[in-house]
Short mmCIF file of C-alpha atoms and ligand atoms in Angstrom, two decimals:
data_model
loop_
_atom_site.label_atom_id
_atom_site.label_comp_id
_atom_site.label_asym_id
_atom_site.label_seq_id
_atom_site.Cartn_x
_atom_site.Cartn_y
_atom_site.Cartn_z
CA MET U 332 -16.50 -27.65 12.42
CA ASN U 333 -17.71 -25.27 15.08
CA ASN U 334 -16.08 -22.24 13.68
CA LYS U 335 -18.90 -19.80 13.05
CA LYS U 336 -16.96 -17.52 10.74
CA ILE U 337 -16.08 -20.41 8.59
CA THR U 338 -19.62 -21.78 8.27
CA ASP U 339 -20.89 -18.26 7.65
CA LYS U 340 -18.96 -18.22 4.43
CA LYS U 341 -17.49 -14.83 4.98
CA ILE U 342 -14.24 -14.18 3.23
CA ILE U 343 -11.55 -15.74 5.48
CA LYS U 344 -8.39 -13.74 5.80
CA LEU U 345 -5.35 -15.63 7.05
CA GLU U 346 -4.20 -12.69 9.28
CA GLU U 347 -7.49 -12.83 11.27
CA LEU U 348 -7.20 -16.52 12.25
CA THR U 349 -5.34 -18.02 15.21
CA TRP U 350 -3.02 -20.85 14.56
CA LYS U 351 -5.63 -23.10 16.20
CA LYS U 352 -8.24 -22.12 13.69
CA ILE U 353 -5.80 -22.54 10.84
CA ASP U 354 -5.00 -26.05 12.22
CA GLU U 355 -8.70 -26.90 12.26
CA LEU U 356 -9.00 -26.28 8.54
CA ASP U 357 -9.71 -29.45 6.47
CA ARG U 358 -6.51 -30.10 4.53
CA ASN U 359 -8.47 -31.76 1.71
CA LYS U 360 -11.00 -28.91 1.37
CA THR U 361 -9.12 -25.67 1.87
CA ILE U 362 -7.74 -23.55 -0.92
CA PHE U 363 -5.31 -20.67 -0.21
CA PHE U 364 -4.92 -17.59 -2.34
CA LEU U 365 -1.80 -15.53 -2.50
CA PRO U 366 -2.18 -12.21 -4.28
CA ILE U 367 1.21 -10.78 -5.30
CA SER U 368 1.82 -7.82 -7.72
CA PRO U 369 4.16 -4.77 -7.41
CA LEU U 370 3.63 -1.16 -7.07
CA GLU U 371 4.62 0.09 -10.42
CA GLU U 372 4.16 3.33 -12.53
CA HIS U 373 1.20 3.04 -14.93
CA GLY U 374 1.53 6.27 -16.87
CA PRO U 375 0.75 9.82 -15.73
CA HIS U 376 -2.94 9.02 -15.19
CA LEU U 377 -3.16 5.71 -13.30
CA PRO U 378 -2.04 4.96 -9.72
CA VAL U 379 1.13 2.90 -9.04
CA GLY U 380 -1.15 0.34 -7.38
CA THR U 381 -2.98 -0.47 -10.60
CA ASP U 382 -1.86 -4.10 -10.68
CA TYR U 383 -1.86 -4.39 -6.93
CA LEU U 384 -5.39 -3.04 -6.43
CA THR U 385 -6.65 -5.13 -9.29
CA ILE U 386 -5.31 -8.34 -8.10
CA LYS U 387 -6.48 -7.72 -4.51
CA ASP U 388 -10.02 -7.07 -5.76
CA VAL U 389 -9.99 -9.96 -8.28
CA THR U 390 -8.94 -12.35 -5.45
CA PHE U 391 -11.65 -11.26 -3.11
CA GLU U 392 -14.29 -11.33 -5.90
CA THR U 393 -13.13 -14.80 -6.98
CA VAL U 394 -13.56 -16.10 -3.36
CA LYS U 395 -17.02 -14.45 -3.10
CA ILE U 396 -18.16 -16.28 -6.23
CA LEU U 397 -16.55 -19.57 -5.12
CA ASN U 398 -18.19 -19.39 -1.72
CA LYS U 399 -21.59 -19.40 -3.55
CA LYS U 400 -20.70 -21.72 -6.38
CA ASN U 401 -18.83 -24.34 -4.33
CA PRO U 402 -19.66 -23.73 -0.61
CA GLU U 403 -18.36 -27.05 0.58
CA LEU U 404 -14.77 -25.84 0.20
CA THR U 405 -13.06 -23.26 2.39
CA TYR U 406 -11.10 -20.41 0.75
CA VAL U 407 -8.53 -18.48 2.64
CA VAL U 408 -6.92 -15.22 1.39
CA ILE U 409 -3.26 -14.62 2.34
CA PRO U 410 -2.61 -10.83 2.79
CA PRO U 411 -1.92 -9.39 -0.65
CA ILE U 412 1.78 -8.69 -1.09
CA PRO U 413 2.88 -5.41 -2.93
CA LEU U 414 5.85 -7.07 -4.58
CA GLY U 415 7.32 -7.99 -7.95
CA TYR U 416 9.88 -7.39 -10.59
CA CYS U 417 9.51 -4.26 -12.64
CA LYS U 418 13.03 -3.02 -12.95
CA PHE U 419 12.47 -1.66 -16.55
CA ASN U 420 10.43 1.35 -15.25
CA THR U 421 12.05 2.17 -11.95
CA GLU U 422 13.18 5.46 -13.49
CA PHE U 423 9.66 6.63 -12.55
CA PRO U 424 9.05 7.31 -8.89
CA GLY U 425 6.62 4.81 -7.20
CA SER U 426 7.89 1.71 -9.07
CA ILE U 427 9.35 -0.71 -6.50
CA SER U 428 11.13 -3.64 -8.04
CA VAL U 429 12.54 -6.70 -6.37
CA SER U 430 14.45 -9.39 -8.18
CA GLY U 431 12.75 -12.55 -9.60
CA LYS U 432 14.65 -14.46 -7.07
CA THR U 433 13.05 -12.54 -4.28
CA VAL U 434 9.63 -13.19 -5.80
CA ARG U 435 10.54 -16.86 -5.83
CA ASP U 436 11.68 -16.84 -2.25
CA VAL U 437 8.52 -15.08 -1.02
CA VAL U 438 6.23 -17.37 -2.93
CA TYR U 439 8.19 -20.38 -1.79
CA SER U 440 8.15 -19.36 1.87
CA VAL U 441 4.37 -18.82 1.89
CA GLY U 442 3.92 -22.16 0.10
CA SER U 443 6.27 -23.91 2.57
CA PHE U 444 4.07 -22.91 5.40
CA LEU U 445 1.23 -24.63 3.57
CA GLY U 446 3.26 -27.66 2.57
CA ASN U 447 4.77 -28.11 6.09
CA HIS U 448 1.26 -28.22 7.50
CA LYS U 449 -0.09 -30.65 4.90
CA PHE U 450 -2.26 -28.09 3.11
CA LYS U 451 -2.67 -29.00 -0.52
CA TYR U 452 -3.82 -26.12 -2.67
CA MET U 453 -2.59 -22.60 -3.46
CA VAL U 454 -3.63 -20.22 -6.13
CA ILE U 455 -1.11 -17.60 -6.84
CA CYS U 456 -2.78 -14.47 -7.99
CA THR U 457 -0.78 -11.96 -10.06
CA PHE U 458 -1.99 -9.31 -12.53
CA HIS U 459 1.61 -8.25 -13.14
CA LEU U 460 3.13 -10.51 -15.93
CA ALA U 461 6.69 -9.38 -16.45
CA VAL U 462 8.64 -12.47 -17.48
CA ALA U 463 11.11 -12.17 -14.62
CA HIS U 464 8.27 -11.86 -12.16
CA LEU U 465 6.58 -14.98 -13.66
CA ARG U 466 9.90 -16.83 -13.49
CA GLY U 467 10.05 -16.26 -9.83
CA ILE U 468 6.40 -17.50 -9.32
CA TYR U 469 6.77 -20.56 -11.58
CA SER U 470 10.10 -21.67 -10.11
CA ALA U 471 8.59 -21.47 -6.65
CA MET U 472 5.64 -23.39 -7.86
CA ASN U 473 7.74 -26.21 -9.25
CA LYS U 474 9.77 -26.44 -6.09
CA LEU U 475 6.71 -26.54 -3.89
CA GLU U 476 5.13 -29.22 -6.01
CA SER U 477 8.19 -31.43 -5.87
CA LYS U 478 9.05 -30.89 -2.27
CA PHE U 479 5.48 -30.87 -0.70
CA GLY U 480 3.20 -32.04 -3.42
CA LEU U 481 1.44 -28.75 -3.05
CA LYS U 482 -0.88 -28.21 -6.01
CA CYS U 483 -0.41 -24.69 -7.37
CA CYS U 484 -1.66 -22.60 -10.20
CA GLU U 485 -1.17 -19.15 -11.65
CA PRO U 486 -4.32 -18.34 -13.73
CA TRP U 487 -3.57 -15.03 -15.52
CA GLY U 488 -0.23 -15.64 -17.27
CA PRO U 489 -1.57 -18.43 -19.50
CA TYR U 490 -4.81 -16.59 -20.28
CA TYR U 491 -3.01 -13.39 -21.17
CA TYR U 492 -0.09 -14.78 -23.07
CA LYS U 493 -2.28 -17.13 -25.09
CA LYS U 494 -4.09 -14.04 -26.20
CA GLU U 495 -7.44 -15.34 -25.09
CA ILE U 496 -8.54 -11.86 -24.41
CA GLN U 497 -8.32 -10.87 -28.03
CA ASN U 498 -10.66 -13.74 -28.96
CA LYS U 499 -13.21 -13.05 -26.19
CA GLU U 500 -13.41 -9.28 -25.81
CA PRO U 501 -16.35 -7.25 -27.24
CA LYS U 502 -15.49 -5.85 -30.74
CA LEU U 503 -14.07 -2.42 -30.35
CA GLY U 504 -13.33 -1.19 -33.88
CA PHE U 505 -9.64 -0.67 -33.20
CA ASP U 506 -6.58 -2.86 -32.86
CA THR U 507 -6.17 -3.85 -29.12
CA THR U 508 -3.19 -6.14 -29.61
CA LYS U 509 -0.75 -3.31 -28.76
CA GLU U 510 -2.30 -2.34 -25.50
CA VAL U 511 0.33 -3.32 -23.04
CA HIS U 512 0.76 -1.05 -20.09
CA GLY U 513 -1.51 1.71 -18.68
CA GLY U 514 -3.23 1.80 -22.05
CA PHE U 515 -6.86 1.18 -23.11
CA ARG U 516 -7.34 -2.03 -21.09
CA GLU U 517 -5.91 -0.96 -17.78
CA THR U 518 -7.30 2.54 -17.97
CA SER U 519 -10.80 1.03 -18.55
CA LEU U 520 -10.34 -1.25 -15.67
CA MET U 521 -9.38 1.48 -13.31
CA LYS U 522 -12.20 3.69 -14.63
CA TYR U 523 -14.62 0.88 -13.62
CA GLN U 524 -12.91 -0.07 -10.35
CA TYR U 525 -11.58 3.28 -9.10
CA PRO U 526 -12.79 6.22 -11.21
CA TYR U 527 -11.66 8.69 -8.57
CA LEU U 528 -8.00 7.38 -8.97
CA VAL U 529 -7.91 8.05 -12.71
CA ASP U 530 -6.43 11.39 -13.61
CA GLU U 531 -8.57 13.22 -16.09
CA SER U 532 -5.44 13.91 -18.26
CA TYR U 533 -5.98 10.30 -19.74
CA LYS U 534 -8.36 11.80 -22.19
CA ASN U 535 -5.57 13.81 -23.89
CA LEU U 536 -2.85 11.24 -23.90
CA GLN U 537 -1.50 10.31 -27.26
CA SER U 538 -1.50 6.58 -28.38
CA ILE U 539 2.06 5.22 -27.98
CA TYR U 540 3.05 1.70 -29.11
CA ARG U 541 6.17 -0.39 -28.58
CA ASP U 542 6.82 -4.08 -29.10
CA VAL U 543 8.31 -5.00 -25.73
CA PHE U 544 9.17 -8.46 -26.85
CA SER U 545 11.31 -7.33 -29.70
CA PRO U 546 15.03 -8.28 -29.27
CA ARG U 547 15.93 -4.66 -30.07
CA VAL U 548 14.32 -3.46 -26.75
CA LEU U 549 15.35 -6.40 -24.64
CA GLY U 550 16.92 -5.36 -21.34
CA LYS U 551 16.18 -1.69 -21.96
CA SER U 552 14.24 0.54 -19.66
CA PHE U 553 11.03 2.28 -20.62
CA LYS U 554 12.70 5.63 -20.90
CA GLU U 555 15.48 4.19 -23.03
CA ILE U 556 12.96 3.04 -25.60
CA GLY U 557 11.26 6.45 -25.64
CA LEU U 558 8.39 5.85 -23.23
CA LYS U 559 8.78 9.11 -21.36
CA ASP U 560 5.38 9.02 -19.84
CA GLY U 561 5.48 5.35 -18.89
CA TYR U 562 2.49 3.88 -20.77
CA ILE U 563 2.08 1.82 -23.91
CA GLY U 564 -1.18 1.87 -25.69
CA SER U 565 -4.17 4.26 -25.96
CA PRO U 566 -5.54 5.34 -22.63
CA SER U 567 -7.77 8.02 -24.21
CA LYS U 568 -9.93 5.29 -25.62
CA ALA U 569 -10.79 3.98 -22.14
CA ASP U 570 -14.29 2.77 -21.63
CA VAL U 571 -16.02 1.90 -18.28
CA ASP U 572 -18.21 -0.77 -19.89
CA TYR U 573 -15.17 -2.48 -21.32
CA GLY U 574 -13.57 -2.23 -17.80
CA ARG U 575 -16.53 -4.01 -16.27
CA TRP U 576 -16.27 -6.71 -18.85
CA PHE U 577 -12.61 -7.06 -18.36
CA PHE U 578 -12.78 -7.26 -14.51
CA ASN U 579 -15.43 -9.99 -14.70
CA GLU U 580 -13.39 -11.83 -17.29
CA ILE U 581 -10.30 -11.82 -15.08
CA VAL U 582 -12.45 -13.03 -12.08
CA ASN U 583 -14.07 -15.82 -14.16
CA THR U 584 -10.60 -17.00 -15.25
CA PHE U 585 -9.56 -17.25 -11.63
CA VAL U 586 -12.73 -19.03 -10.58
CA ASP U 587 -12.30 -21.55 -13.47
CA SER U 588 -8.60 -22.23 -12.76
CA THR U 589 -9.21 -22.67 -9.01
CA LEU U 590 -11.95 -25.32 -9.66
CA LYS U 591 -9.68 -27.04 -12.17
CA LEU U 592 -6.86 -27.11 -9.67
CA TYR U 593 -9.13 -28.61 -7.00
CA SER U 594 -10.65 -31.23 -9.24
CA GLY U 595 -7.30 -32.27 -10.76
CA LYS U 596 -8.31 -31.16 -14.24
CA GLU U 597 -5.66 -29.94 -16.68
CA LEU U 598 -4.80 -26.36 -16.17
CA PRO U 599 -3.96 -23.92 -18.90
CA GLU U 600 -0.27 -23.57 -19.34
CA LEU U 601 2.01 -20.65 -20.47
CA PRO U 602 2.75 -20.70 -24.18
CA LYS U 603 6.07 -22.05 -25.28
CA ASN U 604 7.68 -18.69 -26.20
CA VAL U 605 7.05 -17.46 -22.61
CA LYS U 606 8.43 -20.59 -21.06
CA PHE U 607 11.41 -20.28 -23.27
CA ALA U 608 11.87 -16.61 -22.40
CA MET U 609 11.71 -17.53 -18.69
CA LYS U 610 14.37 -20.20 -19.06
CA ALA U 611 16.69 -17.97 -21.05
CA LEU U 612 16.56 -15.24 -18.49
CA PHE U 613 19.37 -14.73 -15.98
CA TRP U 614 17.99 -14.13 -12.43
CA GLN U 615 17.68 -10.37 -12.08
ZN1 LIG Y 1094 -0.40 -3.22 -15.03
#
């Protein structure tokens, strides 16, 4: 292939290619990445782009590592889409929620371009894991696999919901299982990635916990379950070293799943309870 950019192994962005260059890509050796996570409030201390910025950075870092690790393949990043389902916290300004159906349609439309042109691999990158958002992604993936034989994966849902993080993270001396949203983990992550975007007030925020999977809170908004500041967990414990570890752990998970997808190895799946919750859900 005489495309200098491609042989240079710079990160290839779809929006920078002509249709001709896209058409020249080797169907058997090109993997596309679709980053998609919404703008959503993350407490009074973190930017609404916490999930969006994270998934964007994770995707580019994943591709950087893959370019070194497995340079015979070509990796193309589709422009990150700031979209997702987060209706439960739209009472806060800055949360933009679309329906799970819209998520499905967007992912399916992007995948259809790949399928129609005989491309074979797509990694769907989300850091946001609301069940309705995942349902949109997974139903698009199923449809793309059956219609085009497009091989897809979504790496973060299985890792997160199988609680891999609790097994792997450095010992911290406090219970991290209740860190759900804008808490210790995400505040640490943002302190590492974007310290200038973390409001100093995080140091004085009280720990607040809620079981968001309890049937009692199902279908209720954050404010209805008493989350008046929009976070769940303990942001004040945030730690930049943990943030670094966490960021790299997310990237490693994506690298690993991408290579498994390409080599046809078995990919981690969502646990049964999440699959069940996705099925039980009405489109919303
Ligand atoms: Zn988040």
